[in-house]
Amino acid sequence: MFDLITNRDSNVKNDVLSGITVALALVPEAVAFAFVAGVEPMIGLYAAFMMGLITSAIGGRPGMISGATGAMAVVMVALVAQHGVQYLFAAVILAGLLQILCGIFKLGKFIRLVPYPVMLGFVNGLAIVIFLAQLGQFKVVNAFGQLEWMQGTMLYWMLGLVAL
C-alpha cells in the first residue's frame, strides 16, 4: 500500500531547489489562510509544517495537495467562529481520515464525472469568497470605535501594497 523505502535515482540539486521553492511559497500561504480562517498565524504555520512532514514521510503524488488550501480555510471560518479552535483539530483529523479512506477505496477516479464548468465555478466562487474575506483589512476604527472604510493616503498605501 505504501512505498516507503525505495532506491530511486534522485537529483540532490533538484530536491533542494524544489524544497526551497515549496517552503517559500508555503509560509505566506499558510499565514494568509490562517487569517482567512480566523486563527493565529502560528497555527497555520504548524499545520503547514505537519502536512508537509507527513506527506514527505508517507510519500506523495504530483497532483497531491499537501498545503493549506483556500477551500479548507473558507470552511474553517464558520467552524472556528461557532465552536472555537478546539474543534479545528478534530475537523482536520476527520478530513484526513476521509481522504485516506477515499484513497484506500480508490474513489479518486470519480472526480472525472464532475464537469469542467462545475470545477471552474467552484474555483471562481472560492476566489470571490476569499476576496470578500480580505475586505475587512480595508476598514479602520474611527474616533467613535466604529469600523469605517479607509480613506485618503492610508487607502492609497494599502492599494499600492496590494498591487505590489
PDB file of C-alpha atoms in Angstrom:
ATOM      1  CA  MET A   1       0.000   0.000   0.000  1.00  0.00           C
ATOM      2  CA  PHE A   2       2.729   2.446   0.925  1.00  0.00           C
ATOM      3  CA  ASP A   3       6.001   2.662  -0.927  1.00  0.00           C
ATOM      4  CA  LEU A   4       8.073   3.994   1.982  1.00  0.00           C
ATOM      5  CA  ILE A   5      11.540   2.661   1.226  1.00  0.00           C
ATOM      6  CA  THR A   6      12.721   2.713  -2.357  1.00  0.00           C
ATOM      7  CA  ASN A   7      16.002   3.154  -4.121  1.00  0.00           C
ATOM      8  CA  ARG A   8      15.149   5.750  -6.717  1.00  0.00           C
ATOM      9  CA  ASP A   9      17.708   7.776  -8.548  1.00  0.00           C
ATOM     10  CA  SER A  10      17.499  11.232  -7.033  1.00  0.00           C
ATOM     11  CA  ASN A  11      18.963  14.523  -8.007  1.00  0.00           C
ATOM     12  CA  VAL A  12      20.020  16.386  -4.851  1.00  0.00           C
ATOM     13  CA  LYS A  13      20.094  19.771  -6.591  1.00  0.00           C
ATOM     14  CA  ASN A  14      16.525  19.396  -7.864  1.00  0.00           C
ATOM     15  CA  ASP A  15      15.324  18.128  -4.488  1.00  0.00           C
ATOM     16  CA  VAL A  16      16.884  21.061  -2.629  1.00  0.00           C
ATOM     17  CA  LEU A  17      15.588  23.638  -5.098  1.00  0.00           C
ATOM     18  CA  SER A  18      12.069  22.204  -5.025  1.00  0.00           C
ATOM     19  CA  GLY A  19      12.150  22.134  -1.216  1.00  0.00           C
ATOM     20  CA  ILE A  20      13.196  25.790  -1.055  1.00  0.00           C
ATOM     21  CA  THR A  21      10.521  26.745  -3.587  1.00  0.00           C
ATOM     22  CA  VAL A  22       7.789  24.964  -1.654  1.00  0.00           C
ATOM     23  CA  ALA A  23       8.966  26.467   1.634  1.00  0.00           C
ATOM     24  CA  LEU A  24       8.988  29.998   0.220  1.00  0.00           C
ATOM     25  CA  ALA A  25       5.502  29.537  -1.219  1.00  0.00           C
ATOM     26  CA  LEU A  26       4.010  27.652   1.729  1.00  0.00           C
ATOM     27  CA  VAL A  27       4.892  30.070   4.545  1.00  0.00           C
ATOM     28  CA  PRO A  28       2.995  33.117   3.229  1.00  0.00           C
ATOM     29  CA  GLU A  29       0.150  30.890   2.050  1.00  0.00           C
ATOM     30  CA  ALA A  30      -0.204  29.290   5.485  1.00  0.00           C
ATOM     31  CA  VAL A  31      -0.197  32.686   7.229  1.00  0.00           C
ATOM     32  CA  ALA A  32      -2.729  34.137   4.768  1.00  0.00           C
ATOM     33  CA  PHE A  33      -5.112  31.220   5.097  1.00  0.00           C
ATOM     34  CA  ALA A  34      -4.768  31.337   8.895  1.00  0.00           C
ATOM     35  CA  PHE A  35      -6.009  34.936   8.747  1.00  0.00           C
ATOM     36  CA  VAL A  36      -8.887  33.901   6.478  1.00  0.00           C
ATOM     37  CA  ALA A  37      -9.800  31.038   8.829  1.00  0.00           C
ATOM     38  CA  GLY A  38      -9.719  33.360  11.826  1.00  0.00           C
ATOM     39  CA  VAL A  39      -6.931  31.593  13.737  1.00  0.00           C
ATOM     40  CA  GLU A  40      -3.478  32.681  14.849  1.00  0.00           C
ATOM     41  CA  PRO A  41      -0.793  32.653  12.128  1.00  0.00           C
ATOM     42  CA  MET A  42       1.326  30.268  14.203  1.00  0.00           C
ATOM     43  CA  ILE A  43      -1.436  27.657  13.991  1.00  0.00           C
ATOM     44  CA  GLY A  44      -1.357  27.948  10.193  1.00  0.00           C
ATOM     45  CA  LEU A  45       2.420  27.523  10.184  1.00  0.00           C
ATOM     46  CA  TYR A  46       2.267  24.463  12.458  1.00  0.00           C
ATOM     47  CA  ALA A  47      -0.454  22.925  10.284  1.00  0.00           C
ATOM     48  CA  ALA A  48       1.513  23.557   7.080  1.00  0.00           C
ATOM     49  CA  PHE A  49       4.656  22.071   8.627  1.00  0.00           C
ATOM     50  CA  MET A  50       2.865  18.941   9.819  1.00  0.00           C
ATOM     51  CA  MET A  51       1.128  18.407   6.477  1.00  0.00           C
ATOM     52  CA  GLY A  52       4.424  18.741   4.634  1.00  0.00           C
ATOM     53  CA  LEU A  53       6.209  16.438   7.065  1.00  0.00           C
ATOM     54  CA  ILE A  54       3.561  13.732   6.870  1.00  0.00           C
ATOM     55  CA  THR A  55       3.337  13.959   3.082  1.00  0.00           C
ATOM     56  CA  SER A  56       7.104  13.679   2.711  1.00  0.00           C
ATOM     57  CA  ALA A  57       7.307  10.759   5.158  1.00  0.00           C
ATOM     58  CA  ILE A  58       4.470   8.740   3.647  1.00  0.00           C
ATOM     59  CA  GLY A  59       5.066   9.776   0.061  1.00  0.00           C
ATOM     60  CA  GLY A  60       3.019  11.843  -2.276  1.00  0.00           C
ATOM     61  CA  ARG A  61       1.933  12.126  -5.841  1.00  0.00           C
ATOM     62  CA  PRO A  62       2.453  15.011  -8.278  1.00  0.00           C
ATOM     63  CA  GLY A  63      -1.186  16.146  -8.014  1.00  0.00           C
ATOM     64  CA  MET A  64      -1.446  15.707  -4.263  1.00  0.00           C
ATOM     65  CA  ILE A  65      -2.386  18.730  -2.198  1.00  0.00           C
ATOM     66  CA  SER A  66      -0.130  18.933   0.827  1.00  0.00           C
ATOM     67  CA  GLY A  67      -0.506  22.541   1.842  1.00  0.00           C
ATOM     68  CA  ALA A  68      -3.132  24.967   3.010  1.00  0.00           C
ATOM     69  CA  THR A  69      -5.993  25.357   0.585  1.00  0.00           C
ATOM     70  CA  GLY A  70      -8.476  28.145   0.168  1.00  0.00           C
ATOM     71  CA  ALA A  71     -11.418  25.767   0.285  1.00  0.00           C
ATOM     72  CA  MET A  72     -10.443  24.486   3.717  1.00  0.00           C
ATOM     73  CA  ALA A  73      -9.692  27.968   5.054  1.00  0.00           C
ATOM     74  CA  VAL A  74     -13.079  29.305   3.984  1.00  0.00           C
ATOM     75  CA  VAL A  75     -14.920  26.360   5.533  1.00  0.00           C
ATOM     76  CA  MET A  76     -12.933  26.651   8.754  1.00  0.00           C
ATOM     77  CA  VAL A  77     -14.079  30.256   9.315  1.00  0.00           C
ATOM     78  CA  ALA A  78     -17.578  29.151  10.295  1.00  0.00           C
ATOM     79  CA  LEU A  79     -16.248  26.246  12.374  1.00  0.00           C
ATOM     80  CA  VAL A  80     -13.862  28.421  14.381  1.00  0.00           C
ATOM     81  CA  ALA A  81     -16.479  31.170  14.792  1.00  0.00           C
ATOM     82  CA  GLN A  82     -19.147  28.814  16.122  1.00  0.00           C
ATOM     83  CA  HIS A  83     -17.148  26.253  18.100  1.00  0.00           C
ATOM     84  CA  GLY A  84     -13.675  27.673  18.678  1.00  0.00           C
ATOM     85  CA  VAL A  85     -10.212  26.497  17.707  1.00  0.00           C
ATOM     86  CA  GLN A  86     -10.615  23.286  19.733  1.00  0.00           C
ATOM     87  CA  TYR A  87     -12.842  21.728  17.085  1.00  0.00           C
ATOM     88  CA  LEU A  88     -10.475  22.715  14.272  1.00  0.00           C
ATOM     89  CA  PHE A  89      -8.031  19.924  15.133  1.00  0.00           C
ATOM     90  CA  ALA A  90     -10.776  17.288  15.223  1.00  0.00           C
ATOM     91  CA  ALA A  91     -12.202  18.503  11.898  1.00  0.00           C
ATOM     92  CA  VAL A  92      -8.798  18.354  10.203  1.00  0.00           C
ATOM     93  CA  ILE A  93      -8.142  14.841  11.547  1.00  0.00           C
ATOM     94  CA  LEU A  94     -11.577  13.725  10.299  1.00  0.00           C
ATOM     95  CA  ALA A  95     -10.910  15.242   6.869  1.00  0.00           C
ATOM     96  CA  GLY A  96      -7.577  13.410   6.724  1.00  0.00           C
ATOM     97  CA  LEU A  97      -9.227  10.103   7.641  1.00  0.00           C
ATOM     98  CA  LEU A  98     -11.845  10.615   4.941  1.00  0.00           C
ATOM     99  CA  GLN A  99      -9.096  11.292   2.402  1.00  0.00           C
ATOM    100  CA  ILE A 100      -7.273   8.127   3.458  1.00  0.00           C
ATOM    101  CA  LEU A 101     -10.482   6.103   3.074  1.00  0.00           C
ATOM    102  CA  CYS A 102     -11.098   7.615  -0.363  1.00  0.00           C
ATOM    103  CA  GLY A 103      -7.560   6.584  -1.333  1.00  0.00           C
ATOM    104  CA  ILE A 104      -7.949   3.055   0.016  1.00  0.00           C
ATOM    105  CA  PHE A 105     -11.226   2.536  -1.831  1.00  0.00           C
ATOM    106  CA  LYS A 106      -9.831   4.228  -4.977  1.00  0.00           C
ATOM    107  CA  LEU A 107     -12.634   6.805  -5.166  1.00  0.00           C
ATOM    108  CA  GLY A 108     -10.426   9.381  -6.897  1.00  0.00           C
ATOM    109  CA  LYS A 109     -11.484   8.083 -10.299  1.00  0.00           C
ATOM    110  CA  PHE A 110     -14.974   9.520  -9.750  1.00  0.00           C
ATOM    111  CA  ILE A 111     -13.672  13.097  -9.970  1.00  0.00           C
ATOM    112  CA  ARG A 112     -13.742  12.600 -13.738  1.00  0.00           C
ATOM    113  CA  LEU A 113     -17.541  12.653 -13.505  1.00  0.00           C
ATOM    114  CA  VAL A 114     -17.519  16.280 -12.308  1.00  0.00           C
ATOM    115  CA  PRO A 115     -17.884  18.512 -15.379  1.00  0.00           C
ATOM    116  CA  TYR A 116     -15.259  21.166 -16.092  1.00  0.00           C
ATOM    117  CA  PRO A 117     -17.745  24.096 -15.733  1.00  0.00           C
ATOM    118  CA  VAL A 118     -18.622  22.882 -12.233  1.00  0.00           C
ATOM    119  CA  MET A 119     -14.953  22.838 -11.215  1.00  0.00           C
ATOM    120  CA  LEU A 120     -14.425  26.255 -12.786  1.00  0.00           C
ATOM    121  CA  GLY A 121     -17.462  27.624 -10.956  1.00  0.00           C
ATOM    122  CA  PHE A 122     -16.193  26.229  -7.661  1.00  0.00           C
ATOM    123  CA  VAL A 123     -12.781  27.823  -8.095  1.00  0.00           C
ATOM    124  CA  ASN A 124     -14.304  31.165  -9.132  1.00  0.00           C
ATOM    125  CA  GLY A 125     -16.714  31.089  -6.202  1.00  0.00           C
ATOM    126  CA  LEU A 126     -13.814  30.323  -3.892  1.00  0.00           C
ATOM    127  CA  ALA A 127     -11.878  33.289  -5.266  1.00  0.00           C
ATOM    128  CA  ILE A 128     -14.849  35.568  -4.601  1.00  0.00           C
ATOM    129  CA  VAL A 129     -15.234  34.300  -1.032  1.00  0.00           C
ATOM    130  CA  ILE A 130     -11.507  34.808  -0.316  1.00  0.00           C
ATOM    131  CA  PHE A 131     -11.681  38.304  -1.838  1.00  0.00           C
ATOM    132  CA  LEU A 132     -14.664  39.227   0.336  1.00  0.00           C
ATOM    133  CA  ALA A 133     -12.888  37.859   3.421  1.00  0.00           C
ATOM    134  CA  GLN A 134      -9.971  40.226   2.741  1.00  0.00           C
ATOM    135  CA  LEU A 135     -12.126  43.358   2.503  1.00  0.00           C
ATOM    136  CA  GLY A 136     -12.116  43.640   6.287  1.00  0.00           C
ATOM    137  CA  GLN A 137      -8.445  44.610   6.096  1.00  0.00           C
ATOM    138  CA  PHE A 138      -9.524  47.862   4.415  1.00  0.00           C
ATOM    139  CA  LYS A 139     -11.527  49.007   7.462  1.00  0.00           C
ATOM    140  CA  VAL A 140     -10.155  51.054  10.360  1.00  0.00           C
ATOM    141  CA  VAL A 141     -11.591  52.065  13.731  1.00  0.00           C
ATOM    142  CA  ASN A 142     -12.755  55.694  13.865  1.00  0.00           C
ATOM    143  CA  ALA A 143     -12.895  58.025  16.888  1.00  0.00           C
ATOM    144  CA  PHE A 144     -16.250  56.538  17.965  1.00  0.00           C
ATOM    145  CA  GLY A 145     -14.930  52.973  17.963  1.00  0.00           C
ATOM    146  CA  GLN A 146     -16.792  52.012  14.795  1.00  0.00           C
ATOM    147  CA  LEU A 147     -15.311  50.405  11.699  1.00  0.00           C
ATOM    148  CA  GLU A 148     -15.233  52.535   8.577  1.00  0.00           C
ATOM    149  CA  TRP A 149     -13.549  52.215   5.193  1.00  0.00           C
ATOM    150  CA  MET A 150     -10.040  53.586   4.758  1.00  0.00           C
ATOM    151  CA  GLN A 151      -9.748  56.926   3.038  1.00  0.00           C
ATOM    152  CA  GLY A 152      -7.053  59.143   1.619  1.00  0.00           C
ATOM    153  CA  THR A 153      -3.376  58.372   1.941  1.00  0.00           C
ATOM    154  CA  MET A 154      -3.887  55.248   4.045  1.00  0.00           C
ATOM    155  CA  LEU A 155      -6.106  53.757   1.347  1.00  0.00           C
ATOM    156  CA  TYR A 156      -3.607  54.604  -1.393  1.00  0.00           C
ATOM    157  CA  TRP A 157      -0.769  52.975   0.561  1.00  0.00           C
ATOM    158  CA  MET A 158      -2.847  49.854   1.112  1.00  0.00           C
ATOM    159  CA  LEU A 159      -3.808  49.635  -2.574  1.00  0.00           C
ATOM    160  CA  GLY A 160      -0.146  50.121  -3.512  1.00  0.00           C
ATOM    161  CA  LEU A 161       0.869  47.245  -1.251  1.00  0.00           C
ATOM    162  CA  VAL A 162      -1.851  45.061  -2.739  1.00  0.00           C
ATOM    163  CA  ALA A 163      -0.652  45.886  -6.260  1.00  0.00           C
ATOM    164  CA  LEU A 164       2.933  45.087  -5.251  1.00  0.00           C
TER     165      LEU A 164
END
